[in-house]
Amino acid sequence: MNPRPLPRESVALMQGYHSPQLEVEVRLNANESPEPPPAEFRAAVAEAVDRVAWHRYPDRSATRLRTRIGELHEVGPEQVFAANGSNEVLQTLLLAYGGAGRTAAVFEPTYALHAHLGRVTGTSVVTGERGPAFALDIDEARRVVQSHRPDVTFLCSPNNPTGAIDDPAKVSEVLGLVRGVGGLLCVDEAYGQFNEASALSLLGDEAPLVVTRTYSKTWAMAGARLGYLVGPEWLVSELSKVVLPYHLDAMTQIAGAVALDYVDSMQQRVQRLVAERERLVAELAMTPVEVWPSGANFVLIRPEEVSGEVVWQKLVDRSVLVRNCASWPRLEGCLRVTVGAPRENDRFLEALREVLT
Ligand SMILES: *Cc1c(COP(=O)(O)O)cnc(C)c1O
């Protein structure tokens, strides 16, 4: 007898999802905000947390938080589902709409968690390809959706890790295709505030569509673990059946609601990051690397003369950590660089120039 019980086979074969958390001076690997939220936010959260009734369970349905998020998007709380990071939102979506005997579709290269959470939940994952420059290819989307009839189809715009923004007309077309096979479309907008267009404009009670957002990036709150989706009321009520009771703790609910008092400062952070991104892209254009246009707070690059793997390690040696994308389909030799504070971006550029010469 094997003294160590085995996990189910699909788990045993899994790689897990790892982004190394190394101790470095310049951390540009996880698309975090380089700036914390404002001091006023932190003070307001501390004050509210001091009033938490620690001996009681938190509000199970997080009504206040969902109401505030709903106001931001001009919908009611019944159209908002919040959880511990948008990853938990995606997992809950797959627990309810994916699972054994069901299928999810992704278009690579894209956010690795979509396929990974598919496998974790026992959902079969089918893969389509993005087109040239990693743009959404509507013929490919039609092929995948009509031949596999996926229960859940994922898009990601701006797309991680390529930075590409999906053409809103194409997203709308994919929604039509998905609706045609009785499926559900999930548009991951983790970087939505960097982009004017949003699939939120396609939402409707009859549209099989959800849009996910996170507090981890533009809200500068990766430490809080909070994300949400906006979708039809009938779908949100299915999700609340499968998520664990009291999944959102009292502090997270408070932090998420208080953050929304500081929309202006969030938007200013976004503008500073966009300015820095443009500076970074202009500087990179003068180095021997291929650079893809980005609509988010990161830039995908491929060094032309030195292997990406070597560049990654030599940057780490100089205490600069970026994301090695070598294991992503079609991204051999690519690195994803988060836009940091000006001084961090300078450190990265300086180290990169050294490594490439
Ligand atoms: C960073 C990111 C998330 C965020 O996940 P959280 O669990 O909310 O931290 C979700 N989707 C994409 C595409 C991301 O890049």
PDB file of N, CA, C and O and ligand atoms in Angstrom, residues 17 30-31 83-90 110-111 113-114 156-160 188-191 212-217 222 225-228 298 336, ligand 1:
ATOM      1  N   TYR A  17       1.238  27.198 -10.427  1.00  0.00           N
ATOM      2  CA  TYR A  17       1.437  28.513 -11.025  1.00  0.00           C
ATOM      3  C   TYR A  17       2.432  29.259 -10.154  1.00  0.00           C
ATOM      4  O   TYR A  17       2.147  29.577  -9.016  1.00  0.00           O
ATOM      5  N   ALA A  30       5.392  41.371 -11.213  1.00  0.00           N
ATOM      6  CA  ALA A  30       4.027  40.914 -10.917  1.00  0.00           C
ATOM      7  C   ALA A  30       2.959  41.956 -11.234  1.00  0.00           C
ATOM      8  O   ALA A  30       1.813  41.824 -10.802  1.00  0.00           O
ATOM      9  N   ASN A  31       3.344  42.975 -11.999  1.00  0.00           N
ATOM     10  CA  ASN A  31       2.385  44.010 -12.421  1.00  0.00           C
ATOM     11  C   ASN A  31       1.705  44.725 -11.251  1.00  0.00           C
ATOM     12  O   ASN A  31       0.590  45.228 -11.388  1.00  0.00           O
ATOM     13  N   ALA A  83     -14.762  38.508  -4.517  1.00  0.00           N
ATOM     14  CA  ALA A  83     -14.072  37.390  -3.862  1.00  0.00           C
ATOM     15  C   ALA A  83     -12.622  37.773  -3.606  1.00  0.00           C
ATOM     16  O   ALA A  83     -12.201  38.894  -3.925  1.00  0.00           O
ATOM     17  N   ASN A  84     -11.876  36.839  -3.046  1.00  0.00           N
ATOM     18  CA  ASN A  84     -10.486  37.094  -2.645  1.00  0.00           C
ATOM     19  C   ASN A  84      -9.565  37.104  -3.868  1.00  0.00           C
ATOM     20  O   ASN A  84      -8.901  36.112  -4.170  1.00  0.00           O
ATOM     21  N   GLY A  85      -9.541  38.202  -4.554  1.00  0.00           N
ATOM     22  CA  GLY A  85      -8.771  38.318  -5.781  1.00  0.00           C
ATOM     23  C   GLY A  85      -9.631  37.888  -6.950  1.00  0.00           C
ATOM     24  O   GLY A  85     -10.556  37.080  -6.803  1.00  0.00           O
ATOM     25  N   SER A  86      -9.333  38.447  -8.133  1.00  0.00           N
ATOM     26  CA  SER A  86     -10.157  38.035  -9.271  1.00  0.00           C
ATOM     27  C   SER A  86      -9.873  36.579  -9.618  1.00  0.00           C
ATOM     28  O   SER A  86     -10.691  35.918 -10.244  1.00  0.00           O
ATOM     29  N   ASN A  87      -8.745  36.054  -9.149  1.00  0.00           N
ATOM     30  CA  ASN A  87      -8.512  34.624  -9.369  1.00  0.00           C
ATOM     31  C   ASN A  87      -9.579  33.774  -8.684  1.00  0.00           C
ATOM     32  O   ASN A  87     -10.027  32.772  -9.236  1.00  0.00           O
ATOM     33  N   GLU A  88      -9.981  34.169  -7.477  1.00  0.00           N
ATOM     34  CA  GLU A  88     -11.050  33.403  -6.824  1.00  0.00           C
ATOM     35  C   GLU A  88     -12.390  33.617  -7.538  1.00  0.00           C
ATOM     36  O   GLU A  88     -13.229  32.708  -7.581  1.00  0.00           O
ATOM     37  N   VAL A  89     -12.561  34.787  -8.095  1.00  0.00           N
ATOM     38  CA  VAL A  89     -13.775  35.031  -8.891  1.00  0.00           C
ATOM     39  C   VAL A  89     -13.811  34.056 -10.075  1.00  0.00           C
ATOM     40  O   VAL A  89     -14.828  33.408 -10.336  1.00  0.00           O
ATOM     41  N   LEU A  90     -12.664  33.954 -10.759  1.00  0.00           N
ATOM     42  CA  LEU A  90     -12.592  33.071 -11.930  1.00  0.00           C
ATOM     43  C   LEU A  90     -12.800  31.611 -11.525  1.00  0.00           C
ATOM     44  O   LEU A  90     -13.486  30.849 -12.209  1.00  0.00           O
ATOM     45  N   THR A 110      -2.047  33.973 -23.322  1.00  0.00           N
ATOM     46  CA  THR A 110      -2.876  34.791 -22.460  1.00  0.00           C
ATOM     47  C   THR A 110      -2.588  34.438 -21.001  1.00  0.00           C
ATOM     48  O   THR A 110      -1.689  33.643 -20.710  1.00  0.00           O
ATOM     49  N   TYR A 111      -3.370  35.015 -20.108  1.00  0.00           N
ATOM     50  CA  TYR A 111      -3.183  34.828 -18.675  1.00  0.00           C
ATOM     51  C   TYR A 111      -3.249  33.338 -18.315  1.00  0.00           C
ATOM     52  O   TYR A 111      -4.274  32.682 -18.538  1.00  0.00           O
ATOM     53  N   LEU A 113      -3.586  31.692 -15.661  1.00  0.00           N
ATOM     54  CA  LEU A 113      -4.538  31.214 -14.659  1.00  0.00           C
ATOM     55  C   LEU A 113      -5.862  30.751 -15.265  1.00  0.00           C
ATOM     56  O   LEU A 113      -6.550  29.923 -14.667  1.00  0.00           O
ATOM     57  N   HIS A 114      -6.237  31.260 -16.417  1.00  0.00           N
ATOM     58  CA  HIS A 114      -7.516  30.836 -16.997  1.00  0.00           C
ATOM     59  C   HIS A 114      -7.479  29.330 -17.273  1.00  0.00           C
ATOM     60  O   HIS A 114      -8.366  28.587 -16.857  1.00  0.00           O
ATOM     61  N   CYS A 156      -9.063  38.298 -22.503  1.00  0.00           N
ATOM     62  CA  CYS A 156      -8.348  39.112 -21.530  1.00  0.00           C
ATOM     63  C   CYS A 156      -7.918  40.374 -22.263  1.00  0.00           C
ATOM     64  O   CYS A 156      -7.152  40.306 -23.223  1.00  0.00           O
ATOM     65  N   SER A 157      -8.446  41.523 -21.830  1.00  0.00           N
ATOM     66  CA  SER A 157      -8.139  42.764 -22.539  1.00  0.00           C
ATOM     67  C   SER A 157      -8.065  43.935 -21.572  1.00  0.00           C
ATOM     68  O   SER A 157      -9.035  44.180 -20.858  1.00  0.00           O
ATOM     69  N   PRO A 158      -6.944  44.649 -21.528  1.00  0.00           N
ATOM     70  CA  PRO A 158      -5.658  44.367 -22.150  1.00  0.00           C
ATOM     71  C   PRO A 158      -5.150  42.983 -21.735  1.00  0.00           C
ATOM     72  O   PRO A 158      -5.338  42.580 -20.595  1.00  0.00           O
ATOM     73  N   ASN A 159      -4.516  42.309 -22.715  1.00  0.00           N
ATOM     74  CA  ASN A 159      -4.127  40.922 -22.489  1.00  0.00           C
ATOM     75  C   ASN A 159      -2.801  40.830 -21.731  1.00  0.00           C
ATOM     76  O   ASN A 159      -1.843  41.515 -22.057  1.00  0.00           O
ATOM     77  N   ASN A 160      -2.806  39.990 -20.720  1.00  0.00           N
ATOM     78  CA  ASN A 160      -1.577  39.660 -19.999  1.00  0.00           C
ATOM     79  C   ASN A 160      -1.079  38.331 -20.573  1.00  0.00           C
ATOM     80  O   ASN A 160      -1.860  37.379 -20.595  1.00  0.00           O
ATOM     81  N   ASP A 188     -11.654  39.214 -18.916  1.00  0.00           N
ATOM     82  CA  ASP A 188     -10.813  39.576 -17.772  1.00  0.00           C
ATOM     83  C   ASP A 188     -10.235  40.962 -18.051  1.00  0.00           C
ATOM     84  O   ASP A 188      -9.412  41.142 -18.955  1.00  0.00           O
ATOM     85  N   GLU A 189     -10.696  41.931 -17.276  1.00  0.00           N
ATOM     86  CA  GLU A 189     -10.213  43.312 -17.432  1.00  0.00           C
ATOM     87  C   GLU A 189      -9.422  43.742 -16.198  1.00  0.00           C
ATOM     88  O   GLU A 189      -9.672  44.788 -15.606  1.00  0.00           O
ATOM     89  N   ALA A 190      -8.436  42.931 -15.836  1.00  0.00           N
ATOM     90  CA  ALA A 190      -7.591  43.267 -14.692  1.00  0.00           C
ATOM     91  C   ALA A 190      -6.905  44.620 -14.894  1.00  0.00           C
ATOM     92  O   ALA A 190      -6.596  45.316 -13.932  1.00  0.00           O
ATOM     93  N   TYR A 191      -6.685  44.991 -16.160  1.00  0.00           N
ATOM     94  CA  TYR A 191      -6.011  46.257 -16.476  1.00  0.00           C
ATOM     95  C   TYR A 191      -6.986  47.229 -17.145  1.00  0.00           C
ATOM     96  O   TYR A 191      -6.579  48.088 -17.926  1.00  0.00           O
ATOM     97  N   THR A 212     -14.479  40.759 -15.422  1.00  0.00           N
ATOM     98  CA  THR A 212     -13.796  40.696 -14.124  1.00  0.00           C
ATOM     99  C   THR A 212     -12.807  41.846 -13.981  1.00  0.00           C
ATOM    100  O   THR A 212     -12.189  42.291 -14.949  1.00  0.00           O
ATOM    101  N   ARG A 213     -12.701  42.317 -12.759  1.00  0.00           N
ATOM    102  CA  ARG A 213     -11.773  43.395 -12.410  1.00  0.00           C
ATOM    103  C   ARG A 213     -11.058  43.022 -11.114  1.00  0.00           C
ATOM    104  O   ARG A 213     -11.541  42.176 -10.361  1.00  0.00           O
ATOM    105  N   THR A 214      -9.955  43.682 -10.833  1.00  0.00           N
ATOM    106  CA  THR A 214      -9.211  43.379  -9.610  1.00  0.00           C
ATOM    107  C   THR A 214      -8.772  44.650  -8.902  1.00  0.00           C
ATOM    108  O   THR A 214      -8.594  45.697  -9.550  1.00  0.00           O
ATOM    109  N   TYR A 215      -8.580  44.554  -7.614  1.00  0.00           N
ATOM    110  CA  TYR A 215      -7.983  45.644  -6.838  1.00  0.00           C
ATOM    111  C   TYR A 215      -6.449  45.534  -6.828  1.00  0.00           C
ATOM    112  O   TYR A 215      -5.768  46.383  -6.258  1.00  0.00           O
ATOM    113  N   SER A 216      -5.918  44.469  -7.411  1.00  0.00           N
ATOM    114  CA  SER A 216      -4.489  44.192  -7.256  1.00  0.00           C
ATOM    115  C   SER A 216      -3.578  45.100  -8.071  1.00  0.00           C
ATOM    116  O   SER A 216      -2.401  45.213  -7.775  1.00  0.00           O
ATOM    117  N   LYS A 217      -4.082  45.716  -9.122  1.00  0.00           N
ATOM    118  CA  LYS A 217      -3.203  46.452 -10.026  1.00  0.00           C
ATOM    119  C   LYS A 217      -3.454  47.949  -9.915  1.00  0.00           C
ATOM    120  O   LYS A 217      -2.747  48.643  -9.209  1.00  0.00           O
ATOM    121  N   ALA A 222      -2.698  44.865  -4.064  1.00  0.00           N
ATOM    122  CA  ALA A 222      -2.440  43.429  -4.249  1.00  0.00           C
ATOM    123  C   ALA A 222      -2.414  42.710  -2.902  1.00  0.00           C
ATOM    124  O   ALA A 222      -2.780  41.534  -2.807  1.00  0.00           O
ATOM    125  N   ARG A 225      -6.020  41.187  -1.580  1.00  0.00           N
ATOM    126  CA  ARG A 225      -6.692  40.078  -2.232  1.00  0.00           C
ATOM    127  C   ARG A 225      -8.176  40.363  -2.420  1.00  0.00           C
ATOM    128  O   ARG A 225      -9.032  39.894  -1.671  1.00  0.00           O
ATOM    129  N   LEU A 226      -8.476  41.137  -3.421  1.00  0.00           N
ATOM    130  CA  LEU A 226      -9.876  41.449  -3.708  1.00  0.00           C
ATOM    131  C   LEU A 226     -10.079  41.640  -5.211  1.00  0.00           C
ATOM    132  O   LEU A 226      -9.306  42.335  -5.872  1.00  0.00           O
ATOM    133  N   GLY A 227     -11.121  40.994  -5.710  1.00  0.00           N
ATOM    134  CA  GLY A 227     -11.488  41.154  -7.113  1.00  0.00           C
ATOM    135  C   GLY A 227     -12.985  40.958  -7.236  1.00  0.00           C
ATOM    136  O   GLY A 227     -13.645  40.566  -6.269  1.00  0.00           O
ATOM    137  N   TYR A 228     -13.513  41.235  -8.416  1.00  0.00           N
ATOM    138  CA  TYR A 228     -14.963  41.087  -8.570  1.00  0.00           C
ATOM    139  C   TYR A 228     -15.330  40.892 -10.026  1.00  0.00           C
ATOM    140  O   TYR A 228     -14.493  41.090 -10.922  1.00  0.00           O
ATOM    141  N   PHE A 298       2.549  47.113 -18.112  1.00  0.00           N
ATOM    142  CA  PHE A 298       3.709  46.247 -18.327  1.00  0.00           C
ATOM    143  C   PHE A 298       4.022  46.243 -19.812  1.00  0.00           C
ATOM    144  O   PHE A 298       3.189  46.662 -20.634  1.00  0.00           O
ATOM    145  N   ARG A 336       8.520  39.935 -19.489  1.00  0.00           N
ATOM    146  CA  ARG A 336       7.467  40.924 -19.250  1.00  0.00           C
ATOM    147  C   ARG A 336       7.939  41.838 -18.123  1.00  0.00           C
ATOM    148  O   ARG A 336       8.249  41.366 -17.032  1.00  0.00           O
TER     149      ARG A 336
HETATM  150  C1  LIG B   1      -3.029  40.312 -12.159  1.00  0.00           C
HETATM  151  C2  LIG B   1      -4.154  39.701 -12.897  1.00  0.00           C
HETATM  152  C3  LIG B   1      -5.272  39.271 -12.212  1.00  0.00           C
HETATM  153  C4  LIG B   1      -5.330  39.533 -10.757  1.00  0.00           C
HETATM  154  O1  LIG B   1      -5.623  38.512  -9.967  1.00  0.00           O
HETATM  155  P1  LIG B   1      -5.967  38.812  -8.450  1.00  0.00           P
HETATM  156  O2  LIG B   1      -6.314  37.459  -7.983  1.00  0.00           O
HETATM  157  O3  LIG B   1      -7.127  39.757  -8.453  1.00  0.00           O
HETATM  158  O4  LIG B   1      -4.766  39.404  -7.799  1.00  0.00           O
HETATM  159  C5  LIG B   1      -6.327  38.729 -12.909  1.00  0.00           C
HETATM  160  N1  LIG B   1      -6.272  38.626 -14.255  1.00  0.00           N
HETATM  161  C6  LIG B   1      -5.202  39.047 -14.941  1.00  0.00           C
HETATM  162  C7  LIG B   1      -5.208  38.968 -16.416  1.00  0.00           C
HETATM  163  C8  LIG B   1      -4.104  39.579 -14.275  1.00  0.00           C
HETATM  164  O5  LIG B   1      -3.048  39.980 -14.962  1.00  0.00           O
END
